[in-house]
Amino acid sequence: MEEEDEVIGFLDRVLEDEDIFESGDLDLESPLIPGHRPFKGDIEKGLEMKKLVLSGFLASEEIYINQLDALRVPMKPLKATATTSQPVLTIQQIETIFYKIQDIFEIHKEFYDDLFPHIQQWDDKVTVGHLFQKLASQLGVYKAFIDNYKVAVETAEKCSQANSQFQKISEDLKVKGPKDSKDHTSSVTMEALLYKPIDRVTRSTLVLHDLLKHTPKDHPDFPLLQDALRISQTFLSSINEEIDPRRTAVTTPKGEARQLVKDGFLVEVSEGSRKLRHVFLFTDLLLCAKMKKTAVGKHQQYDCKWYIPLADLTFQTLDDSDSCPHVQTMPEHEIEEMKTKISAIKSEIQKEKKAVKGQSRALDRLRKKMNEQESCLLLHSPTIPFRIHNKHGKSYLFLLSSDYERSEWREAIQKLQKKDLQACVLSSVELQVLTGSCFKLRTVHNIPVTSNKDDEEIPGLYGFLHVIVRSAKGFKESANLYCTLEVDSFGYFVSKAKTRVFRDTTEPQWNEEFEIELEGSQCLRILCYEKCYDKSKLNKDDNEIVDKIMGKGQVQLDPQTVQSKNWHMDVIEMNGIKVEFSMKFTSRDLSLKRTPSKKQSGVFGVKISVVTKRERSKVPYIVRQCIEEVEKRGIDEVGIYRISGVATDIQALKAAFDANTKDILVMLSDMDINAIAGTLKLYFRELPEPLLTDRLYPAFMEGIALSDPAAKENCMMHLLRSLPDPNLITFLSLLEHLKRVAEKEPINKMSLHNLATVFGPTLLRPSESESSKGHVTLASDIWSHDVMAQVQVLLYYLQHPPISFTELKRNTLYFSTDV
């Protein structure tokens, strides 16, 4: 679990004594990856990025070699006992289980030893393409390994069940850490290590793509790397068809060939309660299972809850006479509090890992705590109903986190149903055999929580993703079309933005820009819908009109691709439809910087005292007008202040307010309400200092941390009195507005806690963050500590009885004004 630290430590060794990070060679404006900044000059930058790619790959190669070595360690003693009177395994069993491991180890050890000095003696003339060519030419050994893989795993499992000594060995293999921490080892099962070569076989192809991206075409390495990539891709395409069936096939006692097509964790509503299930879609049936509780050391098994033959499965919506079962729903503010706790625990884990190399009891406790919180969040966050029905039996209801996921399951089932399926009825023995095979066949091994991920996995992006949804082509008939955008956060996907409906067209031209906040996100999804205006077509589960999904697709958020000043153009192909979009990413620390406006004649980026004095008003005109418009026609809007408005609309409103345009009221009345809400948020975000002031920020942080309620009340009210009058009056106006929005929570789904999460950092974040002085490197650190406290400050005032400006000022006499 310490692979991330191992990779970082390795990179430090490889890059030590180099001058590539001298300040004179850095372009501070466009960071490419966390902890490193890019270099001036495209060629130089490309070659240094190439070195970083190679260094990262070599670091993971060292880890992989150690994993292979851990498999080699028991081979010699097992072979020695095989010829004795009490063998643990026979020679044939040993050769089957460890087939080709020695050969793969030697290939990668030689590659590692050859590549390491090239990186240590790096310059722009160094070539490594010939090494990757040689590695690619030896991939044939993986074909033999993959052909034997299923037999190897089955043999290891049978031997483990038959021999307790081998079971003990196979469940506790020791993997060495990197060279600079020889004492550090981790314990891994043999089954997990045997899968590493299959997992690794695609890694060289991925790194070749990255290397070519950062190698000039006239560099001697370019044709060599191209050739290595061609060999690797040819090899992969030849084995890809074999890998999946080999891992997903099962034969029933009747000799039927049954394949696992898809599996995953879903939340089922059973007897009014949410239950986490592992659902398996086979070629002829859908099986819902849960993991049995087993004693330590025993093999895990599934317990079948129910199954439906695909020939009998339908997606019928409820009749008017049917009732949708009552589903437990966790309040939104509790969901948000859970996210905040998870972020805080992540930061504690990072600190503990830095303080203690290797495992520690404290680290194990924190990981267990985070697993519990994340599992609870995954159980209670899904809200989108997915109902399936057995024509000869009952209906079942799942709750999913995104329409994308629901569509994937529906399409996978419908594709199989197009075949000539016969209804299958399994005997108890057949069902037991099939359920027993699920543990081996599953492709999703763990629920999608951080604590189940390898430490070397990319942690995700924290900050703001700017996306322009441009256009789409490929529709066969005219329709009313729109797109939604989803990103992953805390293990599940959330809908973040929606384009306007482009009516009656086959080539919609949206050209709409959105700003989407990312919280450890790794993937962007785009769904294209046909808008349905027929009110007779209601989904009885949620009483909403069901719009037809015309296509869907996703793209990985590669930090090296999106983290630049320039827009990155891309196309997602979905069911014959092509959606064109552009994106660029701004990290949280850059996006949260407050920059005073050079033009003091406007309102954005200008001190609030200057604006109110110029306007001769107590509250800035922009604040009053946006609040009025939201309360007039946006207070019932689902996700108001949370759903992103179109960025181009927000910028148009910003320009209009800055120029004091006469027709601003007309613009407001015609503008999408989410754009107006976004304009108000942007105004507060761009203030040169926060509404609650830089000077008082440390005191607000101390006040909210007080335990005694009376002391906290005294302090928090005293801090409000200490604000300048324009800041205080504006804050109280906004406070009462947000309370009125929260009163409509049953309709707009925006609780006080939701609103505090949206506005807290905007109103409190200091212009020069205290965290930056302490050189915080992780965006998740910034999120979990500063933002958590900022949210709590605003929430305190939102939950407080009405606060009057007059009453506050009247009580000033009784308190000191020093803070």
Short mmCIF file of N, CA, C and O in Angstrom, two decimals, residues 237-285:
data_model
loop_
_atom_site.label_atom_id
_atom_site.label_comp_id
_atom_site.label_asym_id
_atom_site.label_seq_id
_atom_site.Cartn_x
_atom_site.Cartn_y
_atom_site.Cartn_z
N SER A 237 -3.47 -6.53 -29.30
CA SER A 237 -4.69 -6.84 -30.05
C SER A 237 -4.84 -8.34 -30.26
O SER A 237 -5.95 -8.86 -30.35
N SER A 238 -3.72 -9.05 -30.29
CA SER A 238 -3.79 -10.50 -30.49
C SER A 238 -4.21 -11.25 -29.24
O SER A 238 -4.75 -12.36 -29.32
N ILE A 239 -3.96 -10.64 -28.07
CA ILE A 239 -4.30 -11.36 -26.83
C ILE A 239 -5.53 -10.80 -26.13
O ILE A 239 -6.12 -11.47 -25.29
N ASN A 240 -5.98 -9.58 -26.50
CA ASN A 240 -7.12 -8.99 -25.80
C ASN A 240 -8.37 -9.86 -25.88
O ASN A 240 -9.11 -10.00 -24.92
N GLU A 241 -8.59 -10.45 -27.07
CA GLU A 241 -9.77 -11.29 -27.24
C GLU A 241 -9.69 -12.53 -26.37
O GLU A 241 -10.70 -13.11 -26.01
N GLU A 242 -8.46 -12.94 -26.03
CA GLU A 242 -8.30 -14.16 -25.25
C GLU A 242 -8.40 -13.90 -23.75
O GLU A 242 -8.85 -14.75 -23.00
N ILE A 243 -7.97 -12.69 -23.32
CA ILE A 243 -7.93 -12.42 -21.88
C ILE A 243 -9.33 -12.43 -21.28
O ILE A 243 -9.60 -13.09 -20.29
N ASP A 244 -10.29 -11.72 -21.92
CA ASP A 244 -11.61 -11.57 -21.32
C ASP A 244 -12.37 -12.90 -21.19
O ASP A 244 -12.80 -13.26 -20.11
N PRO A 245 -12.51 -13.68 -22.32
CA PRO A 245 -13.22 -14.94 -22.16
C PRO A 245 -12.55 -15.87 -21.16
O PRO A 245 -13.21 -16.58 -20.42
N ARG A 246 -11.23 -15.84 -21.12
CA ARG A 246 -10.51 -16.75 -20.22
C ARG A 246 -10.84 -16.43 -18.76
O ARG A 246 -10.88 -17.29 -17.91
N ARG A 247 -11.10 -15.17 -18.48
CA ARG A 247 -11.38 -14.77 -17.10
C ARG A 247 -12.87 -14.76 -16.80
O ARG A 247 -13.28 -14.63 -15.67
N THR A 248 -13.71 -14.78 -17.84
CA THR A 248 -15.14 -14.58 -17.59
C THR A 248 -16.02 -15.77 -17.98
O THR A 248 -17.22 -15.67 -17.92
N ALA A 249 -15.42 -16.87 -18.41
CA ALA A 249 -16.22 -18.01 -18.85
C ALA A 249 -16.48 -18.97 -17.70
O ALA A 249 -15.66 -19.14 -16.81
N VAL A 250 -17.67 -19.57 -17.70
CA VAL A 250 -18.00 -20.61 -16.72
C VAL A 250 -18.90 -21.63 -17.42
O VAL A 250 -19.70 -21.27 -18.27
N THR A 251 -18.72 -22.88 -17.09
CA THR A 251 -19.53 -23.94 -17.69
C THR A 251 -20.42 -24.55 -16.63
O THR A 251 -19.96 -24.89 -15.54
N THR A 252 -21.70 -24.65 -16.90
CA THR A 252 -22.65 -25.23 -15.96
C THR A 252 -22.58 -26.75 -16.06
O THR A 252 -22.02 -27.30 -17.02
N PRO A 253 -23.16 -27.47 -15.08
CA PRO A 253 -23.15 -28.93 -15.14
C PRO A 253 -23.77 -29.49 -16.42
O PRO A 253 -23.47 -30.58 -16.83
N LYS A 254 -24.66 -28.68 -17.06
CA LYS A 254 -25.28 -29.16 -18.29
C LYS A 254 -24.39 -28.94 -19.51
O LYS A 254 -24.76 -29.24 -20.63
N GLY A 255 -23.23 -28.33 -19.27
CA GLY A 255 -22.30 -28.09 -20.37
C GLY A 255 -22.56 -26.82 -21.13
O GLY A 255 -22.02 -26.59 -22.21
N GLU A 256 -23.45 -25.93 -20.59
CA GLU A 256 -23.75 -24.68 -21.28
C GLU A 256 -22.56 -23.72 -21.14
O GLU A 256 -21.96 -23.62 -20.08
N ALA A 257 -22.27 -23.02 -22.20
CA ALA A 257 -21.22 -22.00 -22.16
C ALA A 257 -21.85 -20.70 -21.70
O ALA A 257 -22.68 -20.14 -22.39
N ARG A 258 -21.50 -20.28 -20.52
CA ARG A 258 -22.09 -19.06 -19.96
C ARG A 258 -20.95 -18.08 -19.69
O ARG A 258 -19.98 -18.41 -19.04
N GLN A 259 -21.06 -16.86 -20.19
CA GLN A 259 -20.01 -15.85 -20.04
C GLN A 259 -20.46 -14.73 -19.11
O GLN A 259 -21.62 -14.34 -19.12
N LEU A 260 -19.52 -14.23 -18.32
CA LEU A 260 -19.79 -13.04 -17.53
C LEU A 260 -19.53 -11.83 -18.43
O LEU A 260 -18.45 -11.66 -18.97
N VAL A 261 -20.55 -11.00 -18.60
CA VAL A 261 -20.47 -9.84 -19.50
C VAL A 261 -20.13 -8.57 -18.72
O VAL A 261 -19.34 -7.74 -19.18
N LYS A 262 -20.70 -8.43 -17.54
CA LYS A 262 -20.52 -7.20 -16.76
C LYS A 262 -20.81 -7.50 -15.29
O LYS A 262 -21.68 -8.31 -14.98
N ASP A 263 -20.06 -6.85 -14.41
CA ASP A 263 -20.38 -6.95 -12.98
C ASP A 263 -20.01 -5.64 -12.29
O ASP A 263 -19.21 -4.85 -12.82
N GLY A 264 -20.60 -5.41 -11.14
CA GLY A 264 -20.31 -4.19 -10.40
C GLY A 264 -21.13 -4.11 -9.14
O GLY A 264 -22.06 -4.90 -8.91
N PHE A 265 -20.79 -3.13 -8.31
CA PHE A 265 -21.50 -2.93 -7.05
C PHE A 265 -22.65 -1.95 -7.25
O PHE A 265 -22.46 -0.85 -7.78
N LEU A 266 -23.85 -2.36 -6.84
CA LEU A 266 -25.04 -1.50 -6.92
C LEU A 266 -25.74 -1.49 -5.56
O LEU A 266 -25.61 -2.43 -4.77
N VAL A 267 -26.50 -0.43 -5.32
CA VAL A 267 -27.28 -0.32 -4.09
C VAL A 267 -28.70 -0.79 -4.38
O VAL A 267 -29.39 -0.24 -5.24
N GLU A 268 -29.13 -1.85 -3.69
CA GLU A 268 -30.48 -2.37 -3.86
C GLU A 268 -31.36 -1.90 -2.71
O GLU A 268 -30.92 -1.83 -1.56
N VAL A 269 -32.60 -1.55 -3.04
CA VAL A 269 -33.58 -1.22 -2.00
C VAL A 269 -34.33 -2.51 -1.67
O VAL A 269 -35.05 -3.05 -2.50
N SER A 270 -34.10 -3.00 -0.47
CA SER A 270 -34.71 -4.26 -0.04
C SER A 270 -35.42 -4.03 1.30
O SER A 270 -34.78 -3.65 2.28
N GLU A 271 -36.73 -4.21 1.29
CA GLU A 271 -37.55 -4.01 2.49
C GLU A 271 -37.34 -2.61 3.08
O GLU A 271 -37.23 -2.42 4.30
N GLY A 272 -37.27 -1.63 2.18
CA GLY A 272 -37.14 -0.24 2.61
C GLY A 272 -35.75 0.18 3.02
O GLY A 272 -35.52 1.34 3.37
N SER A 273 -34.78 -0.75 2.99
CA SER A 273 -33.41 -0.42 3.39
C SER A 273 -32.47 -0.51 2.20
O SER A 273 -32.71 -1.28 1.26
N ARG A 274 -31.39 0.25 2.26
CA ARG A 274 -30.36 0.20 1.22
C ARG A 274 -29.37 -0.92 1.54
O ARG A 274 -28.87 -1.00 2.66
N LYS A 275 -29.10 -1.75 0.55
CA LYS A 275 -28.15 -2.85 0.71
C LYS A 275 -27.14 -2.81 -0.44
O LYS A 275 -27.53 -2.64 -1.60
N LEU A 276 -25.86 -2.97 -0.12
CA LEU A 276 -24.84 -2.99 -1.17
C LEU A 276 -24.75 -4.41 -1.73
O LEU A 276 -24.51 -5.36 -0.99
N ARG A 277 -24.97 -4.54 -3.03
CA ARG A 277 -24.95 -5.85 -3.69
C ARG A 277 -23.88 -5.87 -4.78
O ARG A 277 -23.50 -4.84 -5.33
N HIS A 278 -23.40 -7.08 -5.09
CA HIS A 278 -22.55 -7.27 -6.26
C HIS A 278 -23.42 -7.95 -7.31
O HIS A 278 -23.92 -9.06 -7.10
N VAL A 279 -23.63 -7.26 -8.43
CA VAL A 279 -24.53 -7.75 -9.47
C VAL A 279 -23.71 -8.28 -10.64
O VAL A 279 -22.77 -7.63 -11.10
N PHE A 280 -24.08 -9.49 -11.11
CA PHE A 280 -23.35 -10.16 -12.19
C PHE A 280 -24.30 -10.36 -13.38
O PHE A 280 -25.35 -10.99 -13.24
N LEU A 281 -23.92 -9.82 -14.53
CA LEU A 281 -24.70 -10.01 -15.75
C LEU A 281 -24.02 -11.07 -16.61
O LEU A 281 -22.91 -10.86 -17.12
N PHE A 282 -24.67 -12.22 -16.73
CA PHE A 282 -24.18 -13.30 -17.58
C PHE A 282 -24.91 -13.24 -18.92
O PHE A 282 -25.86 -12.48 -19.09
N THR A 283 -24.48 -14.08 -19.86
CA THR A 283 -25.08 -14.05 -21.19
C THR A 283 -26.55 -14.46 -21.20
O THR A 283 -27.26 -14.15 -22.15
N ASP A 284 -27.00 -15.12 -20.13
CA ASP A 284 -28.41 -15.56 -20.14
C ASP A 284 -29.17 -15.21 -18.86
O ASP A 284 -30.37 -15.49 -18.77
N LEU A 285 -28.50 -14.59 -17.87
CA LEU A 285 -29.23 -14.24 -16.65
C LEU A 285 -28.52 -13.13 -15.88
O LEU A 285 -27.34 -12.84 -16.10
#
